[in-house]
Structures are given as structure tokens and as C-alpha cells.
PDB file of C-alpha atoms in Angstrom:
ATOM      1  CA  UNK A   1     -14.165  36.342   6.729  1.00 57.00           C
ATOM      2  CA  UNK A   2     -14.084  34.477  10.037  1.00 64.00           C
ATOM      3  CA  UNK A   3     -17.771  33.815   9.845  1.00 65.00           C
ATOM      4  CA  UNK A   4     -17.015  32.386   6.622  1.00 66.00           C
ATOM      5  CA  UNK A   5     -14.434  30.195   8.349  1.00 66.00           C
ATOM      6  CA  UNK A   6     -16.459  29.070  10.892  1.00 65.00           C
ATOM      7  CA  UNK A   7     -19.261  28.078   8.280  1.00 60.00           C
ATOM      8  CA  UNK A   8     -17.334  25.888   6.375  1.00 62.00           C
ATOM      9  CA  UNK A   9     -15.744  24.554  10.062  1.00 64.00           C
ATOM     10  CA  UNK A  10     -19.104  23.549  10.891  1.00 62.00           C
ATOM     11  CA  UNK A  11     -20.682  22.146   7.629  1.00 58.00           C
ATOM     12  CA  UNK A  12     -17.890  20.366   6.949  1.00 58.00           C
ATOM     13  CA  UNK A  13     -17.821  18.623  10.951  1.00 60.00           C
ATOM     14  CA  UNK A  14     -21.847  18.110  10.443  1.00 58.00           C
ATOM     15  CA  UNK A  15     -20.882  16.231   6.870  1.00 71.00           C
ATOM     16  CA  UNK A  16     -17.488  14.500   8.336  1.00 77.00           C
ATOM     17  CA  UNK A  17     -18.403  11.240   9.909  1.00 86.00           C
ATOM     18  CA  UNK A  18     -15.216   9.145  11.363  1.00 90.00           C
ATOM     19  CA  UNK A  19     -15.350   5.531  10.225  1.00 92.00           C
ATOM     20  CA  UNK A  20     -16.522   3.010  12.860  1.00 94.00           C
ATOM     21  CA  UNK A  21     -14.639   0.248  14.102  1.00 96.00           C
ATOM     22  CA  UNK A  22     -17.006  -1.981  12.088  1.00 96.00           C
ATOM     23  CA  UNK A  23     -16.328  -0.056   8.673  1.00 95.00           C
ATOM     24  CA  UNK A  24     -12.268  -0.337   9.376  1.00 96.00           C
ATOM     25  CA  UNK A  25     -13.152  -4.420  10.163  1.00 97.00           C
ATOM     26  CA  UNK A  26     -15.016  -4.695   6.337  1.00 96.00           C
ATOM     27  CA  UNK A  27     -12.265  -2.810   4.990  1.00 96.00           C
ATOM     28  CA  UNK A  28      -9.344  -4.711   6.165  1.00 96.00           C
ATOM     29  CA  UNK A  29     -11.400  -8.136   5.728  1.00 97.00           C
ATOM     30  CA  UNK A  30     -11.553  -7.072   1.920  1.00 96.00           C
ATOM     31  CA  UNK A  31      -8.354  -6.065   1.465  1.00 95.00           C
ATOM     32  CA  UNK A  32      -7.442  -8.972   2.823  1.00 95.00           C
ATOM     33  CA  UNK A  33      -8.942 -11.299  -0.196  1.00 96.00           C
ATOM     34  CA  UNK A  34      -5.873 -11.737  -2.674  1.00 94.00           C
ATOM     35  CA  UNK A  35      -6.614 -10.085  -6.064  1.00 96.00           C
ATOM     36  CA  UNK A  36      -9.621  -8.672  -4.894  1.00 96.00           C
ATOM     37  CA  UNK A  37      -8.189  -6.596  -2.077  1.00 96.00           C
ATOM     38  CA  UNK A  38      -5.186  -5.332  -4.261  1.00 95.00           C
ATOM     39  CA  UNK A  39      -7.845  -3.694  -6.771  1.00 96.00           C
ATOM     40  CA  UNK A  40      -9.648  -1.968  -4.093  1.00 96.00           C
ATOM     41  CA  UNK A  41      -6.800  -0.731  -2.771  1.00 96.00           C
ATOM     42  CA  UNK A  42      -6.993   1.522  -6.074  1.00 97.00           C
ATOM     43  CA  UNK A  43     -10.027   2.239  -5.848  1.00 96.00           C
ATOM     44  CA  UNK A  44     -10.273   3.673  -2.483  1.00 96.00           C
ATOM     45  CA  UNK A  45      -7.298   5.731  -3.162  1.00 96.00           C
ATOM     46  CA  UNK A  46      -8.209   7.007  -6.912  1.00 96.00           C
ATOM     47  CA  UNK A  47     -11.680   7.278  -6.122  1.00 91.00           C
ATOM     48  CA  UNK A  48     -14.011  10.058  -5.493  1.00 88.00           C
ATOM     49  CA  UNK A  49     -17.071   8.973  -3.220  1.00 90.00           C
ATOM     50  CA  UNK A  50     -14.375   7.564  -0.429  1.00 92.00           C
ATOM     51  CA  UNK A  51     -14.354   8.082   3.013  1.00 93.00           C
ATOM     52  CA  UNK A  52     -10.992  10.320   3.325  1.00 92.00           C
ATOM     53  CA  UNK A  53      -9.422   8.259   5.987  1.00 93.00           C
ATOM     54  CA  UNK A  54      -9.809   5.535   3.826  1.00 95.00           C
ATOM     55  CA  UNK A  55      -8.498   7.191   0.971  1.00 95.00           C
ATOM     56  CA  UNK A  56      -5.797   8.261   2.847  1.00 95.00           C
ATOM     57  CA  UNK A  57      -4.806   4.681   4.600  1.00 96.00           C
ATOM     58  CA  UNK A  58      -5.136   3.240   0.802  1.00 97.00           C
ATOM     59  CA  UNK A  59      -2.928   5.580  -0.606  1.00 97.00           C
ATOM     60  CA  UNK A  60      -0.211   4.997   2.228  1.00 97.00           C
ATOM     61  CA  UNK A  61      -0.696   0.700   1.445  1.00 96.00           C
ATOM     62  CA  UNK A  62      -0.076   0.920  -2.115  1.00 97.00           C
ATOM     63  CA  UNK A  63       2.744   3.486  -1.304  1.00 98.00           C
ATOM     64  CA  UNK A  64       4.452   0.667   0.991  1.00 97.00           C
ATOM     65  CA  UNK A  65       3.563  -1.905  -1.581  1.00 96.00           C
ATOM     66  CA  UNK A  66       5.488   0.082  -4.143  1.00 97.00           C
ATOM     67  CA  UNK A  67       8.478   0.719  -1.440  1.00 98.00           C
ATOM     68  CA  UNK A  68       8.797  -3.058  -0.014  1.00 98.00           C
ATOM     69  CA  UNK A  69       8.505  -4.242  -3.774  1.00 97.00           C
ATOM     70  CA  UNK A  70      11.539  -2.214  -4.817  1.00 98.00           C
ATOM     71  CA  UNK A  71      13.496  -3.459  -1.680  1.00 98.00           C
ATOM     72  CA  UNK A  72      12.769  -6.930  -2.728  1.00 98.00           C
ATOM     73  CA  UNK A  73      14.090  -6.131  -5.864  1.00 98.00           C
ATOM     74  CA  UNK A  74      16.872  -5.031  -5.153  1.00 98.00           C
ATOM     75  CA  UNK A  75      17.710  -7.450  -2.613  1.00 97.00           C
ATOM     76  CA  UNK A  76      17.178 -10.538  -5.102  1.00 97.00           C
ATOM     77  CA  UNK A  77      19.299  -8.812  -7.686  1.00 96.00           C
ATOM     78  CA  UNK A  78      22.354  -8.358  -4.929  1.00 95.00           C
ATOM     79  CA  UNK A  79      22.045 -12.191  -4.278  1.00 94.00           C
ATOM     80  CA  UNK A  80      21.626 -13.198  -7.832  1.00 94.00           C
ATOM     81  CA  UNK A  81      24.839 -11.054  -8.234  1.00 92.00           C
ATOM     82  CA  UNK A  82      26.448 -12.879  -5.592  1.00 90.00           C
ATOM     83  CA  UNK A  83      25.619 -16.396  -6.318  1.00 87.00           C
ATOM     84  CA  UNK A  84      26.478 -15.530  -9.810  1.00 87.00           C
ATOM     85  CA  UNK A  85      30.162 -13.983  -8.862  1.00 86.00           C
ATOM     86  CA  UNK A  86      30.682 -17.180  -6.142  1.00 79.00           C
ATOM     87  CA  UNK A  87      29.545 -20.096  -8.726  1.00 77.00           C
ATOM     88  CA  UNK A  88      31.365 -18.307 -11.740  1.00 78.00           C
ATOM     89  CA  UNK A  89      34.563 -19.591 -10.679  1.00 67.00           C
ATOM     90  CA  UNK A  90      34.009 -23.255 -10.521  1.00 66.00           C
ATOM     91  CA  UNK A  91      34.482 -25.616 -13.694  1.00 62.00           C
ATOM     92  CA  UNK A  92      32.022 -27.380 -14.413  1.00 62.00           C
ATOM     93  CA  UNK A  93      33.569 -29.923 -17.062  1.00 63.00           C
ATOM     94  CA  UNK A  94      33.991 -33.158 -14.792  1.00 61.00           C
ATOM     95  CA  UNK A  95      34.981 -34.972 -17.806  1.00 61.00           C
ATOM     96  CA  UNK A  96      38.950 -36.589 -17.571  1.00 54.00           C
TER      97      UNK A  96
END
């Protein structure tokens, strides 16, 4: 069994190949394009010929995306809530 451990240790360092500094530059400078970027995001993290770092650092974006999008939510509902509570007080018929 360890021999079979060791086999699959080794095939799979011979097959792994960390991603270059140059390969992390083309990656970021894509994701960086507005639309563009957003939809590869998906597809490096959904799909199956990625590099697995990649996959990996896609999956964590979109999972930050999702995270900082529901804070902003929620933050623009508590200040439409107070803006709406402060201004509900005040008359607005000026006429005499």
C-alpha cells in the first residue's frame, strides 16, 4: 500500500506544475477587464481543465464577491431605513 502511495505522490508531483509569475500576471490582467473578467472568474472555478491554484483563487474571488455584495446590501438598506425614519417626520406641505 505505501508503494501505492508513493506512486501516486510521484505521478501526481511529475504532472503538478506551479503557475509562474507570468501565468498569475495574465490571469489577474484578465480578470481585471470588467464583464469579461467576472465570467472567467466562473469559469476557472466551475471548470475542469484548470490549473488548481487557479481554481482555487477563483473560487475564493467569487466567494468574497458574494460576501462584500451582501454587506453592501445590507448596509444600503440600514441607511435607506434611516433616512427614511429621519425625513418621515417632516411636513412637507409648505402651503399657508
Amino acid at each position: 500500500m505505501d508503494q501505492m502511495n508513493q506512486f501516486n505522490q510521484n505521478a501526481f508531483q511529475q504532472q503538478y506544475r506551479p503557475m509562474t509569475l507570468g501565468d498569475w500576471l495574465i490571469t489577474l490582467l484578465i480578470q481585471a477587464i470588467p464583464l469579461v473578467g467576472f465570467i472567467m472568474l466562473f469559469v476557472w472555478a466551475f471548470g475542469g481543465d484548470t490549473h488548481p491554484s487557479k481554481k482555487t483563487w477563483a473560487q475564493a474571488s467569487l466567494l468574497f464577491a458574494l460576501i462584500m455584495l451582501v454587506l453592501v446590501i445590507i448596509f444600503f438598506a440600514a441607511m435607506w431605513s434611516f433616512f427614511m425614519s429621519f425625513f418621515s417626520g417632516y411636513n412637507m406641505n409648505y402651503s399657508s
